[in-house]
């Protein structure tokens, strides 16, 4: 479906953008892939790494806060993957106005530009932190999610459709716990800090995240939230998998941090359907046509909650030890 298509990725030099680009180049024959981001040095590195694809790749220095620049970048674009965001919880707490400008105003700019320029599909990346948010980052992403869902009401007769893909911390991505633990071990530390001994997280790889985005691009009718069915793990088991002989020290949950990740709330269970490898939360809006877009999956039970703490799939220490080399690259 991506063959001979022009795809633009906001925040395209991040972990997701790099992997998504590699995956598309390896599995499809796109007309163009446009990387839209603020960091010229990251674009320089990405361009050098992908030099053999230079005829397909395009690099735009630009900010999602700048709608005029996006209008130029969105010309002739078929699909947009919106990955740009301020993601670091402490940075958002300390710089709330900046988080709002990027995560909320930036979302409005992406929506309006996509509508104006005739983009066919937009998939916005969301986060577990947007579910019952307890920090500013989660709050801004909740608003962003609502904006993208509501945007389908404004497309009218246009083909533009907006959907969301939600997942938690990607295994091995920048700022996540795996490279943090690994850096401590490489520095000779034998005691690893654990925020809470009961803490759990979902495990999703970059490849799984990319495949879910492509599924959303292919299948979305507009307004759905796609969520991967993935296993959970205990943070203490991850520490043992990285350094079996480690000792652990409980240091307390940081401000804005949750004990367990939640992807689907009990309230959303009324509109959530289960498929073989994912869930879909369908919009509960007046413009959603239940007849034309009738779900083919199985509706989850009323009161269902998809939480890393009550998941039915778990990774053991041994499972994690098998997976870690693929994440850490050695």
Tab-separated table of C-alpha atoms in Angstrom:
chain	number	residue	atom	x	y	z
A	1	UNK	CA	0.000	0.000	0.000
A	2	UNK	CA	3.006	2.327	0.415
A	3	UNK	CA	4.369	1.633	-3.064
A	4	UNK	CA	4.621	4.821	-5.158
A	5	UNK	CA	3.293	6.882	-2.226
A	6	UNK	CA	4.781	9.990	-0.634
A	7	UNK	CA	5.063	9.644	3.140
A	8	UNK	CA	5.994	12.425	5.558
A	9	UNK	CA	7.155	11.771	9.128
A	10	UNK	CA	7.115	14.619	11.632
A	11	UNK	CA	9.887	14.196	14.171
A	12	UNK	CA	11.370	11.806	11.632
A	13	UNK	CA	14.918	11.720	13.028
A	14	UNK	CA	13.850	10.075	16.305
A	15	UNK	CA	14.041	6.374	17.160
A	16	UNK	CA	10.662	5.667	15.604
A	17	UNK	CA	11.281	7.790	12.510
A	18	UNK	CA	14.582	6.090	11.751
A	19	UNK	CA	13.145	2.595	12.150
A	20	UNK	CA	9.964	3.422	10.234
A	21	UNK	CA	12.019	4.801	7.359
A	22	UNK	CA	14.275	1.737	7.284
A	23	UNK	CA	11.267	-0.596	7.360
A	24	UNK	CA	9.461	1.174	4.522
A	25	UNK	CA	12.594	1.302	2.352
A	26	UNK	CA	13.181	-2.431	2.887
A	27	UNK	CA	9.586	-3.613	2.352
A	28	UNK	CA	8.058	-1.112	-0.090
A	29	UNK	CA	8.941	1.122	-3.012
A	30	UNK	CA	7.794	4.573	-1.900
A	31	UNK	CA	7.810	7.535	-4.253
A	32	UNK	CA	9.254	9.774	-1.530
A	33	UNK	CA	9.870	9.745	2.216
A	34	UNK	CA	9.993	13.218	3.722
A	35	UNK	CA	11.708	13.710	7.070
A	36	UNK	CA	10.305	16.802	8.794
A	37	UNK	CA	12.161	17.773	11.966
A	38	UNK	CA	14.014	20.556	13.765
A	39	UNK	CA	17.492	19.097	14.277
A	40	UNK	CA	19.820	19.671	11.325
A	41	UNK	CA	22.585	17.490	12.810
A	42	UNK	CA	20.269	14.486	13.194
A	43	UNK	CA	19.099	15.023	9.629
A	44	UNK	CA	22.740	15.185	8.504
A	45	UNK	CA	23.461	11.844	10.208
A	46	UNK	CA	20.320	10.239	8.813
A	47	UNK	CA	21.092	11.435	5.311
A	48	UNK	CA	24.628	10.038	5.496
A	49	UNK	CA	23.321	6.708	6.776
A	50	UNK	CA	20.739	6.457	3.990
A	51	UNK	CA	22.840	7.913	1.178
A	52	UNK	CA	22.012	5.092	-1.233
A	53	UNK	CA	18.324	6.047	-0.985
A	54	UNK	CA	18.983	9.726	-1.717
A	55	UNK	CA	16.720	9.689	-4.770
A	56	UNK	CA	13.764	8.796	-2.519
A	57	UNK	CA	14.599	10.684	0.673
A	58	UNK	CA	13.820	14.347	1.320
A	59	UNK	CA	14.775	16.338	4.419
A	60	UNK	CA	12.842	19.399	5.611
A	61	UNK	CA	14.071	21.486	8.523
A	62	UNK	CA	10.860	22.607	10.156
A	63	UNK	CA	8.794	22.735	13.333
A	64	UNK	CA	5.222	21.514	13.804
A	65	UNK	CA	4.605	24.902	15.414
A	66	UNK	CA	5.197	26.543	12.010
A	67	UNK	CA	2.121	25.912	9.869
A	68	UNK	CA	3.414	27.880	6.874
A	69	UNK	CA	6.504	25.674	6.689
A	70	UNK	CA	4.373	22.540	7.005
A	71	UNK	CA	2.162	23.636	4.124
A	72	UNK	CA	5.242	23.671	1.939
A	73	UNK	CA	6.391	20.266	3.203
A	74	UNK	CA	2.933	18.649	2.862
A	75	UNK	CA	2.575	19.417	-0.867
A	76	UNK	CA	1.887	16.171	-2.737
A	77	UNK	CA	2.006	14.038	0.433
A	78	UNK	CA	-0.257	10.955	0.596
A	79	UNK	CA	0.366	9.798	4.182
A	80	UNK	CA	1.578	11.581	7.319
A	81	UNK	CA	2.914	9.882	10.432
A	82	UNK	CA	2.933	12.396	13.269
A	83	UNK	CA	5.713	11.406	15.671
A	84	UNK	CA	6.956	14.872	16.700
A	85	UNK	CA	6.378	15.693	20.365
A	86	UNK	CA	7.982	16.855	23.558
A	87	UNK	CA	8.134	13.498	25.346
A	88	UNK	CA	10.325	13.858	28.421
A	89	UNK	CA	8.076	14.119	31.482
A	90	UNK	CA	10.406	16.376	33.571
A	91	UNK	CA	11.043	18.699	30.603
A	92	UNK	CA	7.313	19.098	30.028
A	93	UNK	CA	6.688	19.778	33.718
A	94	UNK	CA	9.378	22.485	33.805
A	95	UNK	CA	8.472	23.975	30.402
A	96	UNK	CA	4.676	23.624	30.232
A	97	UNK	CA	4.132	26.397	27.665
A	98	UNK	CA	6.613	24.780	25.302
A	99	UNK	CA	4.971	21.356	25.695
A	100	UNK	CA	1.583	22.892	24.886
A	101	UNK	CA	2.955	24.666	21.806
A	102	UNK	CA	4.484	21.477	20.409
A	103	UNK	CA	2.074	18.768	21.526
A	104	UNK	CA	-1.232	20.625	21.234
A	105	UNK	CA	-0.735	23.597	18.898
A	106	UNK	CA	1.512	21.393	16.767
A	107	UNK	CA	-1.273	18.803	16.516
A	108	UNK	CA	-3.721	21.502	15.370
A	109	UNK	CA	-1.223	22.607	12.710
A	110	UNK	CA	-0.745	19.046	11.434
A	111	UNK	CA	-4.526	18.544	11.235
A	112	UNK	CA	-5.279	21.813	9.462
A	113	UNK	CA	-2.376	21.433	7.036
A	114	UNK	CA	-3.333	17.837	6.191
A	115	UNK	CA	-6.907	18.916	5.479
A	116	UNK	CA	-5.842	21.914	3.396
A	117	UNK	CA	-3.250	19.986	1.369
A	118	UNK	CA	-5.400	16.909	0.688
A	119	UNK	CA	-3.370	14.322	2.621
A	120	UNK	CA	-5.191	10.972	2.503
A	121	UNK	CA	-4.237	9.438	5.855
A	122	UNK	CA	-2.709	10.774	9.063
A	123	UNK	CA	-1.630	8.501	11.915
A	124	UNK	CA	-0.646	10.214	15.162
A	125	UNK	CA	1.509	8.413	17.718
A	126	UNK	CA	0.051	8.431	21.213
A	127	UNK	CA	1.226	7.102	24.575
A	128	UNK	CA	-0.037	5.249	27.602
A	129	UNK	CA	0.536	8.487	29.507
A	130	UNK	CA	-2.450	10.014	27.694
A	131	UNK	CA	-4.683	7.497	29.508
A	132	UNK	CA	-5.878	8.968	32.820
A	133	UNK	CA	-2.945	11.429	32.692
A	134	UNK	CA	-1.147	12.438	35.863
A	135	UNK	CA	1.538	14.626	34.275
A	136	UNK	CA	1.587	17.466	31.771
A	137	UNK	CA	3.040	15.340	28.985
A	138	UNK	CA	0.126	12.909	29.324
A	139	UNK	CA	-2.335	15.788	29.514
A	140	UNK	CA	-1.067	17.359	26.300
A	141	UNK	CA	-1.152	14.007	24.507
A	142	UNK	CA	-4.718	13.367	25.679
A	143	UNK	CA	-5.734	16.691	24.124
A	144	UNK	CA	-3.769	15.813	20.989
A	145	UNK	CA	-5.573	12.456	20.715
A	146	UNK	CA	-8.960	14.158	21.059
A	147	UNK	CA	-8.011	16.678	18.373
A	148	UNK	CA	-7.023	13.990	15.877
A	149	UNK	CA	-10.191	11.983	16.496
A	150	UNK	CA	-12.424	15.057	16.190
A	151	UNK	CA	-10.603	16.154	13.019
A	152	UNK	CA	-12.484	13.469	11.081
A	153	UNK	CA	-15.627	15.563	11.445
A	154	UNK	CA	-14.005	18.320	9.394
A	155	UNK	CA	-12.821	16.259	6.426
A	156	UNK	CA	-16.267	16.310	4.797
A	157	UNK	CA	-16.059	14.997	1.249
A	158	UNK	CA	-12.253	14.969	1.361
A	159	UNK	CA	-10.404	11.670	1.646
A	160	UNK	CA	-8.397	12.771	4.677
A	161	UNK	CA	-8.752	10.382	7.607
A	162	UNK	CA	-7.099	10.657	11.022
A	163	UNK	CA	-6.354	7.811	13.447
A	164	UNK	CA	-4.148	7.100	16.455
A	165	UNK	CA	-1.658	4.408	17.421
A	166	UNK	CA	-1.041	4.094	21.168
A	167	UNK	CA	1.792	2.334	22.922
A	168	UNK	CA	4.067	2.825	25.899
A	169	UNK	CA	7.814	3.096	26.140
A	170	UNK	CA	9.406	1.325	23.191
A	171	UNK	CA	12.001	-1.229	24.297
A	172	UNK	CA	15.475	0.255	23.892
A	173	UNK	CA	14.370	3.701	22.706
A	174	UNK	CA	16.215	6.798	23.873
A	175	UNK	CA	15.407	7.664	27.484
A	176	UNK	CA	13.868	4.275	28.294
A	177	UNK	CA	14.890	2.043	31.174
A	178	UNK	CA	16.839	-0.555	29.159
A	179	UNK	CA	19.644	1.729	27.908
A	180	UNK	CA	19.664	3.419	31.331
A	181	UNK	CA	20.302	0.112	33.124
A	182	UNK	CA	22.806	-0.895	30.460
A	183	UNK	CA	24.787	2.323	30.900
A	184	UNK	CA	25.001	1.745	34.652
A	185	UNK	CA	26.238	-1.818	34.156
A	186	UNK	CA	28.788	-0.697	31.541
A	187	UNK	CA	30.051	1.863	34.066
A	188	UNK	CA	30.674	-0.946	36.567
A	189	UNK	CA	27.629	-0.515	38.784
A	190	UNK	CA	26.298	-3.657	40.478
A	191	UNK	CA	23.322	-2.040	42.227
A	192	UNK	CA	20.447	-0.933	39.981
A	193	UNK	CA	17.882	1.669	41.108
A	194	UNK	CA	14.260	0.485	40.957
A	195	UNK	CA	11.551	3.103	41.350
A	196	UNK	CA	9.144	0.552	42.858
A	197	UNK	CA	9.584	-3.200	43.227
A	198	UNK	CA	6.005	-3.761	42.008
A	199	UNK	CA	6.358	-1.633	38.869
A	200	UNK	CA	5.425	-3.212	35.515
A	201	UNK	CA	5.675	-2.090	31.898
A	202	UNK	CA	4.565	-3.303	28.486
A	203	UNK	CA	7.189	-4.617	26.059
A	204	UNK	CA	6.864	-3.395	22.480
A	205	UNK	CA	9.638	-3.363	19.912
A	206	UNK	CA	10.146	-0.659	17.318
A	207	UNK	CA	9.217	-3.179	14.630
A	208	UNK	CA	5.875	-3.915	16.304
A	209	UNK	CA	5.208	-0.200	16.634
A	210	UNK	CA	5.988	0.410	12.959
A	211	UNK	CA	3.823	-2.498	11.806
A	212	UNK	CA	0.884	-1.175	13.837
A	213	UNK	CA	1.250	2.265	12.221
A	214	UNK	CA	1.226	0.677	8.766
A	215	UNK	CA	-1.894	-1.308	9.729
A	216	UNK	CA	-3.570	1.917	10.833
A	217	UNK	CA	-2.632	3.617	7.557
A	218	UNK	CA	-4.099	0.697	5.614
A	219	UNK	CA	-7.260	-0.004	7.613
A	220	UNK	CA	-8.369	3.168	9.355
A	221	UNK	CA	-11.721	4.664	8.420
A	222	UNK	CA	-11.038	7.651	10.656
A	223	UNK	CA	-11.116	8.125	14.419
A	224	UNK	CA	-9.878	4.728	15.641
A	225	UNK	CA	-7.190	4.177	18.274
A	226	UNK	CA	-5.039	1.119	17.502
A	227	UNK	CA	-3.313	-0.643	20.419
A	228	UNK	CA	-0.954	-3.623	20.082
A	229	UNK	CA	-1.451	-6.808	22.119
A	230	UNK	CA	1.926	-7.116	23.812
A	231	UNK	CA	3.440	-8.782	26.894
A	232	UNK	CA	4.255	-7.187	30.240
A	233	UNK	CA	7.371	-7.467	32.367
A	234	UNK	CA	8.407	-6.566	35.889
A	235	UNK	CA	11.131	-3.929	36.200
A	236	UNK	CA	12.867	-6.143	38.775
A	237	UNK	CA	12.963	-8.996	36.226
A	238	UNK	CA	14.459	-6.654	33.634
A	239	UNK	CA	17.228	-5.725	36.076
A	240	UNK	CA	17.960	-9.429	36.699
A	241	UNK	CA	17.995	-10.104	32.957
A	242	UNK	CA	20.536	-7.336	32.325
A	243	UNK	CA	22.736	-8.196	35.335
A	244	UNK	CA	21.804	-11.481	37.039
A	245	UNK	CA	24.125	-10.787	39.985
A	246	UNK	CA	22.809	-7.269	40.603
A	247	UNK	CA	21.417	-5.942	43.830
A	248	UNK	CA	18.443	-3.597	43.662
A	249	UNK	CA	17.590	-0.474	45.580
A	250	UNK	CA	14.036	0.921	45.681
A	251	UNK	CA	14.288	4.683	45.107
A	252	UNK	CA	10.612	5.680	44.883
A	253	UNK	CA	8.313	6.591	42.032
A	254	UNK	CA	9.214	9.864	40.361
A	255	UNK	CA	6.760	12.701	39.958
A	256	UNK	CA	4.346	11.991	37.127
A	257	UNK	CA	5.250	8.300	36.936
A	258	UNK	CA	2.725	5.448	37.135
A	259	UNK	CA	3.107	2.066	38.813
A	260	UNK	CA	1.545	0.293	35.807
A	261	UNK	CA	0.952	1.352	32.221
A	262	UNK	CA	-2.689	1.499	31.121
A	263	UNK	CA	-3.566	1.424	27.414
A	264	UNK	CA	-7.353	0.938	27.585
A	265	UNK	CA	-9.559	2.185	30.413
A	266	UNK	CA	-12.677	0.485	31.734
A	267	UNK	CA	-14.690	3.380	30.309
A	268	UNK	CA	-13.272	2.745	26.824
A	269	UNK	CA	-14.183	-0.954	27.018
A	270	UNK	CA	-17.664	-0.087	25.749
A	271	UNK	CA	-16.159	0.851	22.383
A	272	UNK	CA	-13.163	-1.506	22.229
A	273	UNK	CA	-12.865	-4.553	19.976
A	274	UNK	CA	-10.250	-7.276	20.098
A	275	UNK	CA	-8.461	-8.664	17.042
A	276	UNK	CA	-5.763	-11.309	16.699
A	277	UNK	CA	-2.794	-9.035	17.384
A	278	UNK	CA	-4.327	-5.730	18.464
A	279	UNK	CA	-7.248	-3.848	19.963
A	280	UNK	CA	-9.157	-0.967	18.392
A	281	UNK	CA	-11.013	1.684	20.368
A	282	UNK	CA	-13.663	3.032	18.014
A	283	UNK	CA	-14.842	6.650	18.248
A	284	UNK	CA	-18.021	7.424	20.098
A	285	UNK	CA	-19.001	10.409	17.974
A	286	UNK	CA	-22.119	11.468	16.072
A	287	UNK	CA	-20.310	11.300	12.721
A	288	UNK	CA	-19.160	7.685	13.184
A	289	UNK	CA	-21.236	5.415	10.942
A	290	UNK	CA	-21.679	2.124	12.791
A	291	UNK	CA	-23.226	0.484	9.735
A	292	UNK	CA	-20.569	1.356	7.154
A	293	UNK	CA	-17.723	0.880	9.616
A	294	UNK	CA	-19.020	-2.046	11.640
A	295	UNK	CA	-16.152	-3.656	13.588
A	296	UNK	CA	-15.377	-7.252	12.635
A	297	UNK	CA	-13.514	-8.059	15.825
A	298	UNK	CA	-14.867	-9.258	19.152
A	299	UNK	CA	-16.038	-6.649	21.638
A	300	UNK	CA	-14.156	-6.829	24.918
A	301	UNK	CA	-16.147	-7.442	28.112
A	302	UNK	CA	-17.684	-4.425	29.813
A	303	UNK	CA	-15.222	-3.157	32.431
A	304	UNK	CA	-12.178	-4.580	30.609
A	305	UNK	CA	-8.941	-2.715	31.342
A	306	UNK	CA	-5.701	-3.237	29.439
A	307	UNK	CA	-2.985	-2.666	32.031
A	308	UNK	CA	0.592	-3.875	32.268
A	309	UNK	CA	-0.172	-4.954	35.831
A	310	UNK	CA	-3.094	-7.240	34.942
A	311	UNK	CA	-1.991	-8.455	31.513
A	312	UNK	CA	-2.359	-12.149	30.589
A	313	UNK	CA	1.008	-12.227	28.770
A	314	UNK	CA	4.247	-11.955	30.751
A	315	UNK	CA	7.950	-12.046	29.953
A	316	UNK	CA	10.134	-13.979	32.392
A	317	UNK	CA	13.769	-13.189	33.162
A	318	UNK	CA	14.741	-15.882	30.649
A	319	UNK	CA	12.447	-14.397	27.972
A	320	UNK	CA	13.968	-10.974	28.534
A	321	UNK	CA	17.504	-12.349	28.260
A	322	UNK	CA	16.626	-13.717	24.820
A	323	UNK	CA	15.108	-10.417	23.662
A	324	UNK	CA	17.692	-8.001	25.078
A	325	UNK	CA	20.543	-8.693	22.592
A	326	UNK	CA	18.250	-7.690	19.719
A	327	UNK	CA	17.427	-4.425	21.533
A	328	UNK	CA	20.912	-3.566	22.754
A	329	UNK	CA	22.660	-4.599	19.553
A	330	UNK	CA	25.076	-7.022	21.221
